[in-house]
CSV table of C-alpha atoms in Angstrom, one decimal:
chain,number,residue,atom,x,y,z
A,1,MET,CA,93.4,16.1,67.1
A,2,SER,CA,93.8,14.5,63.7
A,3,THR,CA,95.7,16.1,61.0
A,4,PRO,CA,93.9,14.2,56.5
A,5,GLU,CA,87.5,16.3,57.9
A,6,SER,CA,80.0,24.9,53.6
A,7,THR,CA,79.0,22.6,51.0
A,8,VAL,CA,80.5,23.2,47.7
A,9,GLU,CA,77.0,23.4,46.3
A,10,THR,CA,76.2,26.5,48.2
A,11,ALA,CA,79.4,28.1,49.5
A,12,VAL,CA,81.2,27.6,46.2
A,13,ASP,CA,78.8,27.0,43.3
A,14,LEU,CA,75.0,26.7,43.3
A,15,PRO,CA,74.0,24.1,40.7
A,16,ALA,CA,71.6,25.1,38.0
A,17,LEU,CA,68.1,24.2,39.0
A,18,PRO,CA,64.7,25.1,37.6
A,19,ASP,CA,63.2,28.2,39.1
A,20,GLY,CA,61.6,27.6,42.5
A,21,VAL,CA,63.4,24.4,43.2
A,22,LEU,CA,65.8,24.0,46.1
A,23,PRO,CA,68.7,21.5,46.1
A,24,GLY,CA,67.7,18.3,47.8
A,25,GLU,CA,64.0,18.9,47.5
A,26,ALA,CA,61.4,17.6,45.2
A,27,SER,CA,60.8,19.6,42.1
A,28,GLY,CA,58.1,22.1,42.1
A,29,PRO,CA,57.6,25.9,42.4
A,30,VAL,CA,58.1,27.6,45.7
A,31,PRO,CA,56.7,31.1,46.3
A,32,GLY,CA,59.4,33.8,45.8
A,33,GLY,CA,59.4,35.1,49.4
A,34,GLY,CA,59.4,31.7,50.9
A,35,ARG,CA,62.1,30.5,48.5
A,36,GLY,CA,64.4,33.3,49.5
A,37,LYS,CA,63.9,32.7,53.2
A,38,ARG,CA,64.4,28.9,52.8
A,39,ILE,CA,67.6,29.4,50.8
A,40,ALA,CA,68.9,31.9,53.4
A,41,GLY,CA,68.1,29.5,56.2
A,42,ARG,CA,69.7,26.6,54.5
A,43,ALA,CA,72.8,28.7,53.6
A,44,GLY,CA,73.0,29.8,57.2
A,45,ARG,CA,72.9,26.3,58.5
A,46,LEU,CA,75.5,25.2,56.0
A,47,LEU,CA,77.8,28.1,56.9
A,48,ALA,CA,77.4,27.4,60.6
A,49,SER,CA,78.2,23.7,60.1
A,50,ALA,CA,81.2,24.5,57.8
A,51,GLY,CA,82.4,27.1,60.4
A,52,GLY,CA,82.2,24.4,63.0
A,53,ALA,CA,84.3,22.1,60.9
A,54,VAL,CA,87.0,24.7,60.5
A,55,ALA,CA,86.7,25.7,64.2
A,56,VAL,CA,87.3,22.1,65.3
A,57,GLN,CA,90.5,22.0,63.3
A,58,PHE,CA,91.7,25.3,64.8
A,59,VAL,CA,91.0,24.2,68.3
A,60,THR,CA,92.7,20.9,67.6
A,61,ALA,CA,95.7,22.4,65.9
A,62,GLY,CA,95.9,25.2,68.4
A,63,GLY,CA,96.1,22.6,71.2
A,64,SER,CA,98.7,20.7,69.3
A,65,LEU,CA,100.7,23.9,68.7
A,66,VAL,CA,100.7,24.8,72.3
A,67,VAL,CA,101.9,21.3,73.4
A,68,GLN,CA,104.5,21.2,70.7
A,69,SER,CA,105.7,24.7,71.5
A,70,LEU,CA,106.1,23.7,75.1
A,71,ALA,CA,108.1,20.7,73.9
A,72,ALA,CA,110.3,23.0,71.7
A,73,ARG,CA,110.9,25.4,74.6
A,74,THR,CA,111.6,22.8,77.3
A,75,LEU,CA,113.2,19.9,75.5
A,76,GLY,CA,115.7,21.7,73.3
A,77,ALA,CA,116.4,21.0,69.6
A,78,SER,CA,117.3,17.3,70.0
A,79,GLY,CA,114.5,16.5,72.5
A,80,TYR,CA,111.9,18.3,70.3
A,81,GLY,CA,113.2,16.4,67.3
A,82,ALA,CA,112.5,13.1,69.1
A,83,TYR,CA,109.1,14.3,70.2
A,84,ALA,CA,108.3,15.3,66.5
A,85,LEU,CA,109.1,11.7,65.5
A,86,PHE,CA,106.8,10.3,68.2
A,87,PHE,CA,104.0,12.6,67.1
A,88,SER,CA,104.4,11.8,63.5
A,89,ILE,CA,104.1,8.1,64.3
A,90,ILE,CA,100.8,8.9,66.0
A,91,VAL,CA,99.6,10.9,63.1
A,92,MET,CA,100.5,8.2,60.6
A,93,ILE,CA,98.7,5.4,62.6
A,94,THR,CA,95.7,7.7,63.3
A,95,SER,CA,95.3,8.6,59.6
A,96,VAL,CA,95.0,4.9,58.7
A,97,GLN,CA,92.6,4.0,61.6
A,98,THR,CA,90.3,7.0,61.2
A,99,SER,CA,90.0,6.5,57.4
A,100,TRP,CA,89.2,2.8,58.0
A,101,VAL,CA,86.7,3.5,60.8
A,102,GLY,CA,85.8,7.2,60.6
A,103,ASP,CA,85.2,7.4,56.9
A,104,THR,CA,83.1,4.2,57.0
A,105,LEU,CA,81.0,5.9,59.7
A,106,THR,CA,80.4,8.8,57.4
A,107,VAL,CA,79.9,7.1,54.0
A,108,PHE,CA,78.0,4.0,55.1
A,109,ASP,CA,74.9,3.6,57.3
A,110,ARG,CA,76.5,3.0,60.7
A,111,PHE,CA,73.2,1.9,62.3
A,112,GLU,CA,72.6,-1.0,59.9
A,113,PRO,CA,73.3,-4.1,62.0
A,114,ARG,CA,75.7,-5.8,59.6
A,115,VAL,CA,77.7,-2.6,59.1
A,116,ARG,CA,77.7,-1.8,62.8
A,117,GLY,CA,79.1,-5.2,63.6
A,118,ALA,CA,81.9,-4.7,61.0
A,119,LEU,CA,82.6,-1.3,62.6
A,120,LEU,CA,83.0,-2.8,66.1
A,121,LEU,CA,85.4,-5.4,64.7
A,122,SER,CA,87.3,-2.6,63.0
A,123,VAL,CA,87.6,-0.4,66.1
A,124,LEU,CA,88.9,-3.3,68.2
A,125,GLY,CA,91.3,-4.5,65.6
A,126,THR,CA,92.8,-1.1,64.7
A,127,VAL,CA,93.2,0.0,68.3
A,128,VAL,CA,95.2,-3.2,69.2
A,129,ALA,CA,97.2,-3.2,66.0
A,130,GLY,CA,97.9,0.5,66.2
A,131,ALA,CA,99.2,0.3,69.7
A,132,ALA,CA,101.4,-2.6,68.8
A,133,ALA,CA,102.7,-0.9,65.6
A,134,GLY,CA,103.5,2.3,67.5
A,135,ALA,CA,105.5,0.4,70.1
A,136,VAL,CA,107.4,-1.5,67.4
A,137,VAL,CA,108.3,1.5,65.3
A,138,ALA,CA,109.3,3.5,68.4
A,139,ALA,CA,111.5,0.7,69.6
A,140,VAL,CA,113.2,0.2,66.2
A,141,MET,CA,113.9,3.9,66.0
A,142,GLY,CA,115.3,3.9,69.5
A,143,LEU,CA,113.2,6.9,70.6
A,144,ALA,CA,112.8,5.8,74.3
A,145,GLY,CA,113.5,3.0,76.8
A,146,PRO,CA,111.0,0.2,77.7
A,147,ALA,CA,109.0,2.4,80.0
A,148,GLY,CA,108.7,5.2,77.4
A,149,ILE,CA,107.7,2.8,74.7
A,150,ALA,CA,105.0,1.2,76.9
A,151,LEU,CA,103.7,4.7,77.7
A,152,PHE,CA,103.6,5.5,74.0
A,153,ALA,CA,101.7,2.3,73.1
A,154,LEU,CA,99.1,3.3,75.7
A,155,LEU,CA,98.9,6.8,74.3
A,156,VAL,CA,98.3,5.4,70.8
A,157,ALA,CA,95.5,3.1,72.0
A,158,LEU,CA,93.8,6.0,73.9
A,159,TRP,CA,94.3,8.4,71.0
A,160,LEU,CA,92.6,6.0,68.6
A,161,LEU,CA,89.6,5.4,70.9
A,162,ASN,CA,89.3,9.2,71.3
A,163,GLU,CA,89.6,9.7,67.5
A,164,THR,CA,86.7,7.2,67.0
A,165,GLY,CA,84.5,9.3,69.3
A,166,ARG,CA,85.5,12.4,67.4
A,167,ARG,CA,84.6,10.9,64.1
A,168,ILE,CA,81.1,10.0,65.4
A,169,PHE,CA,80.6,13.7,66.1
A,170,THR,CA,81.8,14.3,62.5
A,171,ALA,CA,79.4,11.8,61.0
A,172,ARG,CA,76.6,13.5,62.9
A,173,MET,CA,77.9,16.9,61.4
A,174,GLU,CA,78.1,18.2,65.0
A,175,PHE,CA,81.3,20.1,64.6
A,176,TRP,CA,80.6,22.8,67.2
A,177,ARG,CA,79.9,20.1,69.8
A,178,LEU,CA,83.2,18.4,68.9
A,179,THR,CA,85.1,21.6,69.7
A,180,ILE,CA,84.1,21.1,73.3
A,181,ASN,CA,85.7,17.7,73.4
A,182,ASP,CA,88.8,18.9,71.7
A,183,ALA,CA,89.1,21.8,74.1
A,184,CYS,CA,88.7,19.3,77.0
A,185,TYR,CA,91.7,17.3,75.7
A,186,LEU,CA,93.8,20.5,75.5
A,187,VAL,CA,92.9,21.8,78.9
A,188,MET,CA,93.3,18.5,80.7
A,189,THR,CA,96.6,17.8,79.0
A,190,LEU,CA,98.0,21.2,79.9
A,191,ALA,CA,96.6,20.9,83.5
A,192,ALA,CA,98.4,17.5,83.9
A,193,LEU,CA,101.6,18.9,82.4
A,194,GLY,CA,101.5,22.0,84.6
A,195,ALA,CA,100.8,20.1,87.8
A,196,ALA,CA,103.7,17.7,87.1
A,197,LEU,CA,106.1,20.5,86.3
A,198,GLY,CA,104.9,22.5,89.3
A,199,SER,CA,105.6,19.6,91.6
A,200,GLY,CA,109.2,19.6,90.6
A,201,MET,CA,109.3,16.9,87.9
A,202,GLY,CA,111.8,17.6,85.1
A,203,ALA,CA,110.6,18.1,81.6
A,204,SER,CA,110.9,15.0,79.4
A,205,VAL,CA,109.3,13.3,76.4
A,206,GLU,CA,107.8,10.7,78.7
A,207,LEU,CA,106.2,13.4,80.8
A,208,LEU,CA,104.5,14.9,77.7
A,209,LEU,CA,103.3,11.5,76.6
A,210,GLY,CA,101.8,10.9,80.1
A,211,ALA,CA,100.0,14.2,80.1
A,212,MET,CA,98.6,13.5,76.6
A,213,CYS,CA,97.3,10.1,77.9
A,214,PHE,CA,95.4,11.9,80.7
A,215,GLY,CA,93.9,14.4,78.2
A,216,CYS,CA,92.7,11.6,76.0
A,217,LEU,CA,91.1,9.8,78.9
A,218,CYS,CA,89.1,12.9,79.9
A,219,SER,CA,88.0,13.5,76.3
A,220,ILE,CA,86.9,9.9,75.8
A,221,ALA,CA,84.8,10.1,79.0
A,222,LEU,CA,83.3,13.4,77.9
A,223,ALA,CA,82.3,12.0,74.5
A,224,ARG,CA,80.7,9.0,76.1
A,225,LEU,CA,78.5,11.3,78.3
A,226,ARG,CA,77.6,13.7,75.5
A,227,LEU,CA,76.8,11.3,72.6
A,228,PRO,CA,73.4,9.5,72.6
A,229,ALA,CA,73.4,5.9,73.7
A,230,SER,CA,72.5,4.7,70.2
A,231,GLU,CA,75.9,5.7,69.0
A,232,TYR,CA,77.5,3.1,71.4
A,233,ALA,CA,74.9,0.3,70.9
A,234,LEU,CA,76.5,-3.1,70.3
A,235,ALA,CA,75.7,-5.4,67.4
A,236,SER,CA,76.3,-9.0,66.6
A,237,LEU,CA,79.8,-9.8,65.4
A,238,ARG,CA,78.5,-12.7,63.3
A,239,GLY,CA,77.5,-12.3,59.7
A,240,THR,CA,78.8,-8.7,59.6
A,241,ALA,CA,79.3,-6.6,56.4
A,242,PHE,CA,83.1,-6.6,57.0
A,243,ARG,CA,83.8,-8.0,53.5
A,244,GLU,CA,81.4,-5.5,51.9
A,245,ILE,CA,83.2,-2.4,53.4
A,246,LEU,CA,86.7,-3.9,53.1
A,247,GLY,CA,87.0,-2.8,49.5
A,248,PHE,CA,86.2,0.8,50.5
A,249,SER,CA,87.9,1.0,53.9
A,250,TRP,CA,91.2,-0.8,52.9
A,251,TRP,CA,91.9,1.4,50.0
A,252,ARG,CA,90.7,4.5,51.8
A,253,SER,CA,92.9,3.9,54.8
A,254,VAL,CA,96.0,3.2,52.8
A,255,GLN,CA,95.3,6.2,50.7
A,256,ALA,CA,94.9,8.4,53.7
A,257,GLY,CA,98.0,7.0,55.2
A,258,ILE,CA,100.2,8.1,52.3
A,259,ARG,CA,100.7,11.7,53.2
A,260,PRO,CA,101.5,11.2,56.9
A,261,THR,CA,103.7,8.2,56.1
A,262,ALA,CA,105.6,10.3,53.6
A,263,LEU,CA,106.1,13.0,56.2
A,264,LEU,CA,107.3,10.4,58.7
A,265,LEU,CA,109.8,9.0,56.2
A,266,ALA,CA,111.0,12.5,55.4
A,267,ARG,CA,111.6,13.2,59.0
A,268,VAL,CA,113.5,10.0,59.5
A,269,MET,CA,115.6,10.8,56.5
A,270,ILE,CA,116.4,14.3,57.9
A,271,ALA,CA,117.2,12.9,61.3
A,272,GLY,CA,119.4,10.2,59.8
A,273,PHE,CA,121.3,12.1,57.2
A,274,ALA,CA,121.4,15.4,59.0
A,275,SER,CA,120.4,15.5,62.7
A,276,THR,CA,117.4,15.8,65.0
A,277,ALA,CA,118.5,19.5,65.5
A,278,ALA,CA,118.1,20.1,61.7
A,279,LEU,CA,114.7,18.4,61.9
A,280,ALA,CA,113.7,20.7,64.7
A,281,GLY,CA,114.3,23.7,62.5
A,282,VAL,CA,112.1,22.3,59.7
A,283,GLU,CA,109.4,21.3,62.2
A,284,ALA,CA,109.3,24.7,63.8
A,285,ALA,CA,108.7,26.2,60.3
A,286,ARG,CA,105.8,23.8,59.9
A,287,LEU,CA,104.3,24.9,63.2
A,288,LEU,CA,104.4,28.6,62.1
A,289,LEU,CA,102.3,27.7,59.1
A,290,SER,CA,100.0,25.2,60.8
A,291,PRO,CA,97.0,27.6,60.6
A,292,ALA,CA,97.0,27.3,56.9
A,293,LEU,CA,97.1,23.5,57.0
A,294,THR,CA,94.5,23.6,59.8
A,295,PHE,CA,92.1,25.5,57.6
A,296,VAL,CA,92.6,23.0,54.8
A,297,ASN,CA,92.0,20.0,57.0
A,298,GLY,CA,88.9,21.5,58.5
A,299,ALA,CA,87.4,22.3,55.1
A,300,GLY,CA,88.3,18.8,53.9
A,301,TRP,CA,86.5,17.2,56.8
A,302,PHE,CA,83.3,19.0,55.9
A,303,LEU,CA,83.6,18.4,52.2
A,304,LEU,CA,83.9,14.6,52.6
A,305,GLY,CA,80.8,14.4,54.7
A,306,ASP,CA,78.8,16.7,52.4
A,307,PHE,CA,80.0,14.9,49.2
A,308,ALA,CA,79.0,11.6,50.7
A,309,LYS,CA,75.6,12.9,51.8
A,310,ALA,CA,75.0,14.2,48.3
A,311,GLU,CA,75.8,10.8,46.9
A,312,ARG,CA,73.3,9.1,49.3
A,313,ASP,CA,70.6,11.7,48.6
A,314,GLY,CA,70.8,11.1,44.8
A,315,ARG,CA,72.2,14.6,44.0
A,316,PRO,CA,75.9,13.8,43.4
A,317,MET,CA,78.4,16.7,43.0
A,318,ARG,CA,80.2,17.4,39.8
A,319,ALA,CA,84.0,17.7,39.4
A,320,ARG,CA,83.8,21.4,38.6
A,321,GLN,CA,82.3,22.1,42.0
A,322,ALA,CA,85.3,20.4,43.6
A,323,VAL,CA,87.6,22.4,41.5
A,324,ARG,CA,86.0,25.6,42.6
A,325,ALA,CA,86.5,24.5,46.2
A,326,CYS,CA,90.2,23.9,45.4
A,327,ALA,CA,90.5,27.4,44.1
A,328,LEU,CA,88.9,28.9,47.1
A,329,MET,CA,90.8,26.8,49.6
A,330,SER,CA,94.2,27.3,48.0
A,331,GLY,CA,93.7,31.1,47.8
A,332,ILE,CA,92.9,31.2,51.5
A,333,ALA,CA,95.8,28.9,52.3
A,334,LEU,CA,98.2,31.1,50.3
A,335,VAL,CA,97.1,34.3,52.2
A,336,MET,CA,97.5,32.6,55.6
A,337,SER,CA,100.9,31.2,54.6
A,338,LEU,CA,102.2,34.6,53.5
A,339,GLY,CA,101.0,36.0,56.9
A,340,GLY,CA,103.0,33.3,58.7
A,341,ILE,CA,106.1,34.1,56.6
A,342,ALA,CA,105.8,37.8,57.3
A,343,LEU,CA,105.5,37.3,61.1
A,344,VAL,CA,108.4,34.8,61.4
A,345,GLY,CA,110.7,37.3,63.0
A,346,TRP,CA,108.2,37.8,65.9
A,347,LEU,CA,106.6,34.4,66.1
A,348,GLY,CA,109.7,32.3,65.7
A,349,PRO,CA,111.2,33.0,69.1
A,350,VAL,CA,107.8,32.5,70.7
A,351,VAL,CA,107.5,29.0,69.3
A,352,THR,CA,111.1,27.9,70.0
A,353,GLY,CA,111.9,30.0,73.1
A,354,GLY,CA,115.1,31.0,71.4
A,355,SER,CA,116.6,27.6,71.9
A,356,PHE,CA,117.0,27.1,68.1
A,357,ALA,CA,116.2,28.9,64.9
A,358,VAL,CA,113.3,28.5,62.5
A,359,ASP,CA,114.5,27.3,59.1
A,360,ARG,CA,113.5,30.1,56.7
A,361,VAL,CA,114.0,28.0,53.6
A,362,ALA,CA,111.6,25.3,55.0
A,363,LEU,CA,109.1,28.0,55.9
A,364,GLY,CA,108.6,28.8,52.2
A,365,GLY,CA,108.4,25.1,51.5
A,366,TRP,CA,105.6,24.6,53.9
A,367,ALA,CA,103.7,27.4,52.2
A,368,VAL,CA,104.0,25.6,48.9
A,369,TYR,CA,103.0,22.4,50.6
A,370,SER,CA,99.8,23.9,52.1
A,371,VAL,CA,98.7,25.5,48.8
A,372,CYS,CA,99.3,22.2,46.8
A,373,PHE,CA,97.5,20.3,49.5
A,374,SER,CA,94.5,22.6,49.1
A,375,CYS,CA,94.5,21.8,45.4
A,376,THR,CA,94.1,18.1,45.9
A,377,LEU,CA,92.0,17.6,49.0
A,378,PRO,CA,88.5,18.6,47.6
A,379,LEU,CA,89.1,16.4,44.5
A,380,ALA,CA,90.3,13.5,46.7
A,381,SER,CA,87.3,13.9,49.0
A,382,LEU,CA,84.9,13.8,46.0
A,383,ALA,CA,86.6,10.7,44.7
A,384,THR,CA,86.3,9.1,48.1
A,385,ALA,CA,82.6,9.8,48.3
A,386,ARG,CA,82.3,8.1,45.0
A,387,LYS,CA,84.2,5.1,46.5
A,388,GLN,CA,87.2,5.5,44.1
A,389,SER,CA,89.8,5.3,46.9
A,390,ARG,CA,92.0,2.8,45.0
A,391,SER,CA,92.5,5.3,42.2
A,392,VAL,CA,93.3,8.1,44.6
A,393,PHE,CA,95.8,5.8,46.3
A,394,VAL,CA,97.6,5.1,43.1
A,395,ILE,CA,97.8,8.8,42.1
A,396,ARG,CA,98.9,10.0,45.6
A,397,GLY,CA,101.2,7.1,46.0
A,398,VAL,CA,103.2,7.9,42.8
A,399,GLU,CA,103.3,11.6,43.9
A,400,SER,CA,104.7,10.8,47.4
A,401,LEU,CA,107.2,8.2,46.2
A,402,THR,CA,108.5,10.6,43.6
A,403,GLY,CA,108.9,13.3,46.2
A,404,LEU,CA,110.6,11.0,48.7
A,405,ALA,CA,113.0,9.8,46.0
A,406,VAL,CA,114.0,13.3,45.1
A,407,LEU,CA,114.5,14.2,48.7
A,408,LEU,CA,116.6,11.1,49.3
A,409,GLY,CA,118.9,12.0,46.4
A,410,LEU,CA,119.3,15.5,47.7
A,411,LEU,CA,120.2,14.4,51.2
A,412,VAL,CA,122.6,11.8,50.0
A,413,ALA,CA,124.4,14.5,47.9
A,414,ASP,CA,124.4,17.0,50.8
A,415,PRO,CA,122.7,16.6,54.2
A,416,GLY,CA,122.3,20.4,54.2
A,417,HIS,CA,119.4,20.0,51.9
A,418,ALA,CA,117.1,19.1,54.7
A,419,ALA,CA,115.1,22.3,54.4
A,420,ILE,CA,114.1,21.3,50.8
A,421,ALA,CA,111.8,18.5,52.2
A,422,PRO,CA,108.5,20.3,52.1
A,423,TYR,CA,109.1,21.4,48.5
A,424,CYS,CA,109.7,17.8,47.5
A,425,LEU,CA,106.6,16.5,49.2
A,426,GLY,CA,104.3,19.3,48.2
A,427,ALA,CA,105.0,20.3,44.6
A,428,GLY,CA,103.7,17.1,43.1
A,429,GLY,CA,100.2,17.9,44.4
A,430,LEU,CA,99.5,20.1,41.4
A,431,ILE,CA,100.0,17.2,39.0
A,432,SER,CA,97.9,14.9,41.2
A,433,ALA,CA,95.1,17.5,41.2
A,434,VAL,CA,95.0,17.5,37.4
A,435,MET,CA,95.0,13.7,37.3
A,436,LEU,CA,92.2,13.6,39.9
A,437,TRP,CA,90.1,16.2,38.0
A,438,ARG,CA,90.4,14.2,34.7
A,439,MET,CA,89.4,11.0,36.5
A,440,LEU,CA,86.4,12.6,38.2
A,441,ARG,CA,85.1,14.3,35.0
A,442,LYS,CA,84.7,10.8,33.5
A,443,GLY,CA,82.3,9.8,36.3
A,444,ASP,CA,80.4,13.1,36.5
A,445,PRO,CA,76.6,12.8,36.8
A,446,PRO,CA,74.7,14.1,33.7
A,447,ARG,CA,73.7,17.7,33.6
A,448,ARG,CA,70.2,18.4,34.7
A,449,GLY,CA,67.8,17.8,31.8
A,450,VAL,CA,70.2,15.5,30.0
A,451,PRO,CA,69.3,11.8,30.3
A,452,ALA,CA,72.0,9.5,31.6
A,453,ALA,CA,73.6,7.0,29.3
A,454,PRO,CA,73.5,3.4,30.8
A,455,GLU,CA,76.8,2.3,32.1
A,456,PRO,CA,77.9,-1.1,33.5
A,457,GLU,CA,78.2,-1.2,37.3
A,458,ALA,CA,81.8,-0.8,38.5
A,459,PRO,CA,83.0,-4.0,40.3
A,460,LEU,CA,84.9,-2.1,42.9
A,461,ALA,CA,82.1,0.2,43.7
A,462,ALA,CA,79.6,-2.7,43.9
A,463,ALA,CA,81.9,-4.7,46.2
A,464,SER,CA,82.4,-1.7,48.6
A,465,GLN,CA,78.7,-1.0,49.0
A,466,PRO,CA,76.8,-2.1,52.1
A,467,SER,CA,74.1,-4.7,51.6
A,468,GLY,CA,71.1,-3.3,49.7
A,469,ALA,CA,72.9,-0.1,48.6
A,470,THR,CA,73.0,1.2,45.0
A,471,ALA,CA,76.5,1.7,43.5
A,472,PRO,CA,77.3,5.4,42.8
A,473,ASN,CA,78.8,6.8,39.6
A,474,ALA,CA,82.4,5.9,39.7
């Protein structure tokens, strides 16, 4: 239910190794027949895991698409515009929390007592702070009355708890098992919504928020039953490694929050300078192209986990492997986006119920956005695995601020430029991709057979390591 998680090594580019040596294994010859079977078996496992990562995102996005389509069909343009703002606040808060907690679960040893204590503090703090922040933002924007804002704060807290469980599945690389939990959220949310509407209750934003709360509760309970007890074991909150992971998690969370925050600000600009009805047309275009963004997010989830595992195992990936992943992902995103554009005449009324029109200009913009997003995500994931989140934050921050400044200028000049928003937010991704590639090349591990030149340890990387860990190339 989050939006910013095949190995590049196998699915995109097998690294050059001596004959008979498999990646991740000690060097030494392996008989030809056994070698082929072991490579095939390993590739099969990797493809199954990667397929699970993408499947999770499609189940998640599919559920979100169904709920948002119901909102568009029952609430009208203005009501759906308000719901889109509510949902964008959740996405923004979740991206910060899941990067702080979820990526720490993936990159660090979550069972090490000091790290585990820091994680418990992080979960507690982010859930409380996230719920409070959601309530404040919703109140300032005037999206609902006191009862609706209280319900929204509860939803944010439950959403973050559920997201923590989801990221435990991700850290365990159990993507197919995670799809069951995500399906549980969808089914129970729709069941609650259907029961309420069937009993005669009128459709409203508050009703949707309440149904989503019920779905989150059911998914949280299911995760607690299905994950091993060791994943929920407590640890001492004294002498934790909080300061050690702060250098990583702080920059990672603010870095991951850039894109959803930029989307939220763009939506607020559109609603303020144009109208919530104009925002609804732009958001409906995004829904039609959500499969492309879903694919990118799913692949990104897997790449981060695999890059981080490669770093821990002493076989770090090179920048060129991330570039090949960018090319593959952007090609697939382009094909999927073109499919959505071609089917807009048929799918548009299905999504909106005919209550308002899909903005055709914004539809092309979201295609550009998805392709540019594909170009940056693998490179950003590799940089994150190398604990270079601060550098990624600077690059993406400049990209987003520039796009927002251009959009603001266009809206001030003419509110009718609302459909240009995805172009403004997406096009800068190509420049960011080039900058990330240049940065990563400097920290690439030496080619096999070439001795590494000694380099001083990077202060940031050392500060962000858990106790006893060795700083990676950065």
